[in-house]
PDB file of N, CA and C in Angstrom:
ATOM      1  N   MET A  43      17.952   4.017 -17.348  1.00 80.00           N
ATOM      2  CA  MET A  43      17.370   3.291 -16.241  1.00 80.00           C
ATOM      3  C   MET A  43      15.887   3.601 -16.060  1.00 80.00           C
ATOM      4  N   LEU A  44      15.429   4.678 -16.652  1.00 84.00           N
ATOM      5  CA  LEU A  44      14.023   5.054 -16.513  1.00 84.00           C
ATOM      6  C   LEU A  44      13.092   3.980 -17.067  1.00 84.00           C
ATOM      7  N   ASP A  45      13.544   3.244 -18.067  1.00 86.00           N
ATOM      8  CA  ASP A  45      12.705   2.214 -18.690  1.00 86.00           C
ATOM      9  C   ASP A  45      12.435   1.033 -17.747  1.00 86.00           C
ATOM     10  N   GLN A  46      13.103   0.977 -16.602  1.00 86.00           N
ATOM     11  CA  GLN A  46      12.855  -0.084 -15.633  1.00 86.00           C
ATOM     12  C   GLN A  46      11.572   0.166 -14.832  1.00 86.00           C
ATOM     13  N   PHE A  47      11.033   1.370 -14.952  1.00 88.00           N
ATOM     14  CA  PHE A  47       9.798   1.725 -14.265  1.00 88.00           C
ATOM     15  C   PHE A  47       8.621   1.593 -15.229  1.00 88.00           C
ATOM     16  N   ALA A  48       7.462   1.296 -14.689  1.00 92.00           N
ATOM     17  CA  ALA A  48       6.256   1.188 -15.515  1.00 92.00           C
ATOM     18  C   ALA A  48       6.022   2.505 -16.247  1.00 92.00           C
ATOM     19  N   SER A  49       5.548   2.429 -17.473  1.00 92.00           N
ATOM     20  CA  SER A  49       5.397   3.620 -18.311  1.00 92.00           C
ATOM     21  C   SER A  49       4.456   4.660 -17.701  1.00 92.00           C
ATOM     22  N   PHE A  50       3.417   4.218 -16.986  1.00 94.00           N
ATOM     23  CA  PHE A  50       2.457   5.175 -16.429  1.00 94.00           C
ATOM     24  C   PHE A  50       3.076   6.045 -15.322  1.00 94.00           C
ATOM     25  N   ILE A  51       4.176   5.617 -14.742  1.00 92.00           N
ATOM     26  CA  ILE A  51       4.779   6.387 -13.651  1.00 92.00           C
ATOM     27  C   ILE A  51       6.001   7.189 -14.109  1.00 92.00           C
ATOM     28  N   GLN A  52       6.505   6.914 -15.281  1.00 91.00           N
ATOM     29  CA  GLN A  52       7.727   7.565 -15.755  1.00 91.00           C
ATOM     30  C   GLN A  52       7.616   9.085 -15.812  1.00 91.00           C
ATOM     31  N   GLY A  53       6.448   9.616 -16.104  1.00 92.00           N
ATOM     32  CA  GLY A  53       6.252  11.057 -16.172  1.00 92.00           C
ATOM     33  C   GLY A  53       6.390  11.762 -14.826  1.00 92.00           C
ATOM     34  N   PHE A  54       6.282  10.998 -13.741  1.00 92.00           N
ATOM     35  CA  PHE A  54       6.396  11.566 -12.399  1.00 92.00           C
ATOM     36  C   PHE A  54       7.831  11.521 -11.866  1.00 92.00           C
ATOM     37  N   ILE A  55       8.721  10.868 -12.577  1.00 88.00           N
ATOM     38  CA  ILE A  55      10.109  10.698 -12.122  1.00 88.00           C
ATOM     39  C   ILE A  55      10.960  11.808 -12.704  1.00 88.00           C
ATOM     40  N   ARG A  56      11.584  12.586 -11.819  1.00 84.00           N
ATOM     41  CA  ARG A  56      12.425  13.699 -12.263  1.00 84.00           C
ATOM     42  C   ARG A  56      13.872  13.291 -12.458  1.00 84.00           C
ATOM     43  N   ASP A  57      14.335  12.302 -11.680  1.00 81.00           N
ATOM     44  CA  ASP A  57      15.740  11.937 -11.733  1.00 81.00           C
ATOM     45  C   ASP A  57      15.901  10.474 -11.332  1.00 81.00           C
ATOM     46  N   VAL A  58      16.857   9.821 -11.940  1.00 82.00           N
ATOM     47  CA  VAL A  58      17.206   8.452 -11.583  1.00 82.00           C
ATOM     48  C   VAL A  58      18.675   8.466 -11.212  1.00 82.00           C
ATOM     49  N   LEU A  59      18.994   7.872 -10.095  1.00 78.00           N
ATOM     50  CA  LEU A  59      20.357   7.889  -9.589  1.00 78.00           C
ATOM     51  C   LEU A  59      20.833   6.461  -9.387  1.00 78.00           C
ATOM     52  N   ASP A  60      21.982   6.150  -9.933  1.00 79.00           N
ATOM     53  CA  ASP A  60      22.574   4.826  -9.775  1.00 79.00           C
ATOM     54  C   ASP A  60      23.567   4.896  -8.619  1.00 79.00           C
ATOM     55  N   VAL A  61      23.231   4.289  -7.485  1.00 75.00           N
ATOM     56  CA  VAL A  61      24.096   4.339  -6.307  1.00 75.00           C
ATOM     57  C   VAL A  61      24.708   2.970  -6.058  1.00 75.00           C
ATOM     58  N   LYS A  62      25.740   2.970  -5.211  1.00 74.00           N
ATOM     59  CA  LYS A  62      26.405   1.730  -4.848  1.00 74.00           C
ATOM     60  C   LYS A  62      25.399   0.794  -4.172  1.00 74.00           C
ATOM     61  N   VAL A  63      25.383  -0.446  -4.610  1.00 78.00           N
ATOM     62  CA  VAL A  63      24.450  -1.422  -4.051  1.00 78.00           C
ATOM     63  C   VAL A  63      25.059  -2.023  -2.790  1.00 78.00           C
ATOM     64  N   ASP A  64      24.439  -1.710  -1.670  1.00 78.00           N
ATOM     65  CA  ASP A  64      24.801  -2.302  -0.388  1.00 78.00           C
ATOM     66  C   ASP A  64      23.569  -2.208   0.506  1.00 78.00           C
ATOM     67  N   GLY A  65      23.697  -2.502   1.742  1.00 79.00           N
ATOM     68  CA  GLY A  65      22.554  -2.463   2.642  1.00 79.00           C
ATOM     69  C   GLY A  65      22.025  -1.065   2.911  1.00 79.00           C
ATOM     70  N   ASN A  66      22.714  -0.049   2.412  1.00 81.00           N
ATOM     71  CA  ASN A  66      22.321   1.333   2.670  1.00 81.00           C
ATOM     72  C   ASN A  66      21.928   2.073   1.402  1.00 81.00           C
ATOM     73  N   CYS A  67      21.683   1.376   0.313  1.00 82.00           N
ATOM     74  CA  CYS A  67      21.473   2.042  -0.979  1.00 82.00           C
ATOM     75  C   CYS A  67      20.261   2.980  -0.977  1.00 82.00           C
ATOM     76  N   GLY A  68      19.226   2.669  -0.220  1.00 84.00           N
ATOM     77  CA  GLY A  68      18.085   3.579  -0.132  1.00 84.00           C
ATOM     78  C   GLY A  68      18.469   4.885   0.536  1.00 84.00           C
ATOM     79  N   TYR A  69      19.288   4.782   1.566  1.00 87.00           N
ATOM     80  CA  TYR A  69      19.760   5.980   2.266  1.00 87.00           C
ATOM     81  C   TYR A  69      20.732   6.773   1.395  1.00 87.00           C
ATOM     82  N   TRP A  70      21.573   6.065   0.622  1.00 85.00           N
ATOM     83  CA  TRP A  70      22.483   6.729  -0.329  1.00 85.00           C
ATOM     84  C   TRP A  70      21.660   7.566  -1.304  1.00 85.00           C
ATOM     85  N   SER A  71      20.612   6.954  -1.827  1.00 85.00           N
ATOM     86  CA  SER A  71      19.771   7.634  -2.821  1.00 85.00           C
ATOM     87  C   SER A  71      19.140   8.894  -2.256  1.00 85.00           C
ATOM     88  N   ILE A  72      18.577   8.789  -1.069  1.00 87.00           N
ATOM     89  CA  ILE A  72      17.923   9.951  -0.453  1.00 87.00           C
ATOM     90  C   ILE A  72      18.930  11.067  -0.235  1.00 87.00           C
ATOM     91  N   ALA A  73      20.097  10.725   0.330  1.00 88.00           N
ATOM     92  CA  ALA A  73      21.124  11.735   0.594  1.00 88.00           C
ATOM     93  C   ALA A  73      21.569  12.411  -0.697  1.00 88.00           C
ATOM     94  N   ALA A  74      21.811  11.623  -1.734  1.00 86.00           N
ATOM     95  CA  ALA A  74      22.281  12.183  -3.001  1.00 86.00           C
ATOM     96  C   ALA A  74      21.217  13.064  -3.648  1.00 86.00           C
ATOM     97  N   LEU A  75      19.979  12.612  -3.650  1.00 84.00           N
ATOM     98  CA  LEU A  75      18.915  13.386  -4.289  1.00 84.00           C
ATOM     99  C   LEU A  75      18.538  14.641  -3.501  1.00 84.00           C
ATOM    100  N   LEU A  76      18.876  14.682  -2.217  1.00 88.00           N
ATOM    101  CA  LEU A  76      18.670  15.895  -1.423  1.00 88.00           C
ATOM    102  C   LEU A  76      19.846  16.858  -1.562  1.00 88.00           C
ATOM    103  N   GLY A  77      20.835  16.457  -2.372  1.00 89.00           N
ATOM    104  CA  GLY A  77      21.989  17.320  -2.608  1.00 89.00           C
ATOM    105  C   GLY A  77      23.038  17.240  -1.512  1.00 89.00           C
ATOM    106  N   MET A  78      22.945  16.248  -0.665  1.00 89.00           N
ATOM    107  CA  MET A  78      23.886  16.100   0.443  1.00 89.00           C
ATOM    108  C   MET A  78      25.122  15.300   0.045  1.00 89.00           C
ATOM    109  N   GLY A  79      25.053  14.605  -1.068  1.00 82.00           N
ATOM    110  CA  GLY A  79      26.137  13.717  -1.483  1.00 82.00           C
ATOM    111  C   GLY A  79      25.910  12.320  -0.927  1.00 82.00           C
ATOM    112  N   GLU A  80      26.309  11.319  -1.682  1.00 77.00           N
ATOM    113  CA  GLU A  80      26.064   9.937  -1.287  1.00 77.00           C
ATOM    114  C   GLU A  80      26.699   9.574   0.044  1.00 77.00           C
ATOM    115  N   ASP A  81      27.821  10.195   0.375  1.00 83.00           N
ATOM    116  CA  ASP A  81      28.511   9.867   1.624  1.00 83.00           C
ATOM    117  C   ASP A  81      27.779  10.361   2.866  1.00 83.00           C
ATOM    118  N   SER A  82      26.725  11.097   2.678  1.00 88.00           N
ATOM    119  CA  SER A  82      25.948  11.612   3.813  1.00 88.00           C
ATOM    120  C   SER A  82      24.820  10.679   4.232  1.00 88.00           C
ATOM    121  N   TRP A  83      24.813   9.454   3.729  1.00 87.00           N
ATOM    122  CA  TRP A  83      23.730   8.533   4.053  1.00 87.00           C
ATOM    123  C   TRP A  83      23.560   8.302   5.557  1.00 87.00           C
ATOM    124  N   PRO A  84      24.633   8.309   6.394  1.00 88.00           N
ATOM    125  CA  PRO A  84      24.388   8.134   7.831  1.00 88.00           C
ATOM    126  C   PRO A  84      23.567   9.287   8.428  1.00 88.00           C
ATOM    127  N   LEU A  85      23.707  10.473   7.864  1.00 90.00           N
ATOM    128  CA  LEU A  85      22.933  11.610   8.361  1.00 90.00           C
ATOM    129  C   LEU A  85      21.444  11.412   8.105  1.00 90.00           C
ATOM    130  N   VAL A  86      21.109  10.796   6.988  1.00 91.00           N
ATOM    131  CA  VAL A  86      19.704  10.505   6.678  1.00 91.00           C
ATOM    132  C   VAL A  86      19.147   9.546   7.732  1.00 91.00           C
ATOM    133  N   ARG A  87      19.924   8.532   8.071  1.00 90.00           N
ATOM    134  CA  ARG A  87      19.477   7.585   9.089  1.00 90.00           C
ATOM    135  C   ARG A  87      19.304   8.285  10.433  1.00 90.00           C
ATOM    136  N   ASN A  88      20.227   9.176  10.777  1.00 90.00           N
ATOM    137  CA  ASN A  88      20.111   9.906  12.033  1.00 90.00           C
ATOM    138  C   ASN A  88      18.886  10.809  12.053  1.00 90.00           C
ATOM    139  N   GLU A  89      18.554  11.419  10.925  1.00 92.00           N
ATOM    140  CA  GLU A  89      17.339  12.239  10.861  1.00 92.00           C
ATOM    141  C   GLU A  89      16.097  11.375  11.070  1.00 92.00           C
ATOM    142  N   LEU A  90      16.134  10.148  10.579  1.00 92.00           N
ATOM    143  CA  LEU A  90      15.005   9.239  10.808  1.00 92.00           C
ATOM    144  C   LEU A  90      14.873   8.885  12.288  1.00 92.00           C
ATOM    145  N   ILE A  91      16.007   8.713  12.960  1.00 93.00           N
ATOM    146  CA  ILE A  91      15.969   8.453  14.408  1.00 93.00           C
ATOM    147  C   ILE A  91      15.358   9.642  15.136  1.00 93.00           C
ATOM    148  N   LYS A  92      15.758  10.840  14.766  1.00 94.00           N
ATOM    149  CA  LYS A  92      15.189  12.047  15.379  1.00 94.00           C
ATOM    150  C   LYS A  92      13.686  12.107  15.157  1.00 94.00           C
ATOM    151  N   GLU A  93      13.263  11.781  13.944  1.00 95.00           N
ATOM    152  CA  GLU A  93      11.831  11.773  13.621  1.00 95.00           C
ATOM    153  C   GLU A  93      11.086  10.776  14.504  1.00 95.00           C
ATOM    154  N   LEU A  94      11.642   9.584  14.649  1.00 95.00           N
ATOM    155  CA  LEU A  94      11.003   8.576  15.503  1.00 95.00           C
ATOM    156  C   LEU A  94      10.901   9.048  16.946  1.00 95.00           C
ATOM    157  N   ASP A  95      11.959   9.673  17.442  1.00 95.00           N
ATOM    158  CA  ASP A  95      11.926  10.179  18.822  1.00 95.00           C
ATOM    159  C   ASP A  95      10.937  11.326  18.986  1.00 95.00           C
ATOM    160  N   ARG A  96      10.896  12.200  18.004  1.00 97.00           N
ATOM    161  CA  ARG A  96      10.015  13.374  18.073  1.00 97.00           C
ATOM    162  C   ARG A  96       8.546  12.956  18.130  1.00 97.00           C
ATOM    163  N   TRP A  97       8.196  11.920  17.416  1.00 97.00           N
ATOM    164  CA  TRP A  97       6.801  11.471  17.323  1.00 97.00           C
ATOM    165  C   TRP A  97       6.648  10.038  17.846  1.00 97.00           C
ATOM    166  N   SER A  98       7.378   9.720  18.905  1.00 96.00           N
ATOM    167  CA  SER A  98       7.461   8.339  19.393  1.00 96.00           C
ATOM    168  C   SER A  98       6.098   7.723  19.711  1.00 96.00           C
ATOM    169  N   HIS A  99       5.220   8.446  20.353  1.00 96.00           N
ATOM    170  CA  HIS A  99       3.914   7.873  20.711  1.00 96.00           C
ATOM    171  C   HIS A  99       3.104   7.502  19.474  1.00 96.00           C
ATOM    172  N   GLU A 100       3.146   8.374  18.469  1.00 96.00           N
ATOM    173  CA  GLU A 100       2.424   8.082  17.231  1.00 96.00           C
ATOM    174  C   GLU A 100       3.007   6.862  16.526  1.00 96.00           C
ATOM    175  N   TYR A 101       4.348   6.779  16.485  1.00 95.00           N
ATOM    176  CA  TYR A 101       4.982   5.639  15.819  1.00 95.00           C
ATOM    177  C   TYR A 101       4.779   4.344  16.601  1.00 95.00           C
ATOM    178  N   MET A 102       4.766   4.410  17.922  1.00 96.00           N
ATOM    179  CA  MET A 102       4.488   3.205  18.714  1.00 96.00           C
ATOM    180  C   MET A 102       3.098   2.676  18.409  1.00 96.00           C
ATOM    181  N   ASN A 103       2.132   3.581  18.271  1.00 96.00           N
ATOM    182  CA  ASN A 103       0.780   3.162  17.886  1.00 96.00           C
ATOM    183  C   ASN A 103       0.777   2.570  16.482  1.00 96.00           C
ATOM    184  N   LEU A 104       1.498   3.206  15.587  1.00 95.00           N
ATOM    185  CA  LEU A 104       1.556   2.741  14.198  1.00 95.00           C
ATOM    186  C   LEU A 104       2.184   1.351  14.095  1.00 95.00           C
ATOM    187  N   PHE A 105       3.273   1.123  14.855  1.00 93.00           N
ATOM    188  CA  PHE A 105       4.006  -0.142  14.777  1.00 93.00           C
ATOM    189  C   PHE A 105       3.490  -1.195  15.746  1.00 93.00           C
ATOM    190  N   GLY A 106       2.491  -0.862  16.534  1.00 94.00           N
ATOM    191  CA  GLY A 106       1.881  -1.855  17.399  1.00 94.00           C
ATOM    192  C   GLY A 106       2.575  -2.068  18.727  1.00 94.00           C
ATOM    193  N   GLY A 107       3.311  -1.081  19.197  1.00 95.00           N
ATOM    194  CA  GLY A 107       3.904  -1.195  20.523  1.00 95.00           C
ATOM    195  C   GLY A 107       5.347  -0.770  20.600  1.00 95.00           C
ATOM    196  N   THR A 108       5.834  -0.782  21.820  1.00 95.00           N
ATOM    197  CA  THR A 108       7.180  -0.309  22.118  1.00 95.00           C
ATOM    198  C   THR A 108       8.257  -1.217  21.548  1.00 95.00           C
ATOM    199  N   GLU A 109       8.053  -2.524  21.619  1.00 95.00           N
ATOM    200  CA  GLU A 109       9.094  -3.464  21.198  1.00 95.00           C
ATOM    201  C   GLU A 109       9.459  -3.278  19.720  1.00 95.00           C
ATOM    202  N   ARG A 110       8.481  -3.245  18.858  1.00 94.00           N
ATOM    203  CA  ARG A 110       8.755  -3.073  17.421  1.00 94.00           C
ATOM    204  C   ARG A 110       9.340  -1.697  17.143  1.00 94.00           C
ATOM    205  N   PHE A 111       8.871  -0.688  17.849  1.00 95.00           N
ATOM    206  CA  PHE A 111       9.395   0.669  17.717  1.00 95.00           C
ATOM    207  C   PHE A 111      10.883   0.698  18.054  1.00 95.00           C
ATOM    208  N   GLU A 112      11.269   0.080  19.167  1.00 94.00           N
ATOM    209  CA  GLU A 112      12.672   0.062  19.578  1.00 94.00           C
ATOM    210  C   GLU A 112      13.530  -0.737  18.601  1.00 94.00           C
ATOM    211  N   GLN A 113      13.002  -1.825  18.071  1.00 93.00           N
ATOM    212  CA  GLN A 113      13.734  -2.608  17.061  1.00 93.00           C
ATOM    213  C   GLN A 113      14.026  -1.753  15.840  1.00 93.00           C
ATOM    214  N   LEU A 114      13.042  -1.016  15.411  1.00 91.00           N
ATOM    215  CA  LEU A 114      13.210  -0.152  14.247  1.00 91.00           C
ATOM    216  C   LEU A 114      14.266   0.913  14.509  1.00 91.00           C
ATOM    217  N   LYS A 115      14.201   1.539  15.672  1.00 92.00           N
ATOM    218  CA  LYS A 115      15.192   2.559  16.020  1.00 92.00           C
ATOM    219  C   LYS A 115      16.602   1.985  16.039  1.00 92.00           C
ATOM    220  N   LEU A 116      16.761   0.819  16.637  1.00 91.00           N
ATOM    221  CA  LEU A 116      18.085   0.191  16.696  1.00 91.00           C
ATOM    222  C   LEU A 116      18.606  -0.156  15.310  1.00 91.00           C
ATOM    223  N   SER A 117      17.724  -0.503  14.407  1.00 89.00           N
ATOM    224  CA  SER A 117      18.157  -0.854  13.048  1.00 89.00           C
ATOM    225  C   SER A 117      18.712   0.345  12.289  1.00 89.00           C
ATOM    226  N   LEU A 118      18.415   1.546  12.760  1.00 89.00           N
ATOM    227  CA  LEU A 118      18.884   2.758  12.092  1.00 89.00           C
ATOM    228  C   LEU A 118      20.237   3.246  12.597  1.00 89.00           C
ATOM    229  N   LEU A 119      20.726   2.694  13.709  1.00 85.00           N
ATOM    230  CA  LEU A 119      21.999   3.146  14.258  1.00 85.00           C
ATOM    231  C   LEU A 119      23.149   2.783  13.330  1.00 85.00           C
ATOM    232  N   VAL A 120      24.095   3.705  13.198  1.00 76.00           N
ATOM    233  CA  VAL A 120      25.256   3.531  12.326  1.00 76.00           C
ATOM    234  C   VAL A 120      26.506   3.714  13.175  1.00 76.00           C
ATOM    235  N   ASP A 121      27.486   2.832  13.034  1.00 68.00           N
ATOM    236  CA  ASP A 121      28.746   2.973  13.768  1.00 68.00           C
ATOM    237  C   ASP A 121      29.336   4.352  13.539  1.00 68.00           C
ATOM    238  N   GLY A 122      29.731   5.004  14.624  1.00 53.00           N
ATOM    239  CA  GLY A 122      30.329   6.326  14.534  1.00 53.00           C
ATOM    240  C   GLY A 122      29.309   7.449  14.443  1.00 53.00           C
ATOM    241  N   PHE A 123      28.067   7.118  14.170  1.00 52.00           N
ATOM    242  CA  PHE A 123      27.025   8.129  14.046  1.00 52.00           C
ATOM    243  C   PHE A 123      25.837   7.818  14.946  1.00 52.00           C
ATOM    244  N   SER A 124      26.022   6.911  15.891  1.00 47.00           N
ATOM    245  CA  SER A 124      24.873   6.459  16.675  1.00 47.00           C
ATOM    246  C   SER A 124      24.470   7.448  17.758  1.00 47.00           C
ATOM    247  N   LYS A 125      25.241   8.480  17.975  1.00 46.00           N
ATOM    248  CA  LYS A 125      24.847   9.516  18.919  1.00 46.00           C
ATOM    249  C   LYS A 125      24.180  10.635  18.146  1.00 46.00           C
ATOM    250  N   VAL A 126      22.920  10.819  18.376  1.00 43.00           N
ATOM    251  CA  VAL A 126      22.138  11.810  17.646  1.00 43.00           C
ATOM    252  C   VAL A 126      21.960  13.043  18.520  1.00 43.00           C
ATOM    253  N   CYS A 127      22.214  14.203  17.969  1.00 42.00           N
ATOM    254  CA  CYS A 127      22.033  15.452  18.710  1.00 42.00           C
ATOM    255  C   CYS A 127      20.627  15.992  18.461  1.00 42.00           C
ATOM    256  N   PHE A 128      19.940  16.386  19.516  1.00 39.00           N
ATOM    257  CA  PHE A 128      18.581  16.906  19.387  1.00 39.00           C
ATOM    258  C   PHE A 128      18.559  18.378  19.616  1.00 39.00           C
TER     259      PHE A 128
END
């Protein structure tokens, strides 16, 4: 699968992981490559929610306001994992 990347960047890639293709495949990849296992993808999303809350003012400025910030946060909620502990 490494050949799917441009040759100039291949030297920077340490690992390629083939994960199940669904709406969460990016989160699957992050969880697996962090050694958490692919089934831990909801935890990755929850960590992103924590990050957004921790730096909310900075992210609101980055995203251009509260409305877009809240939309982004809501998009990260996962059934059964939507309660994040701080």
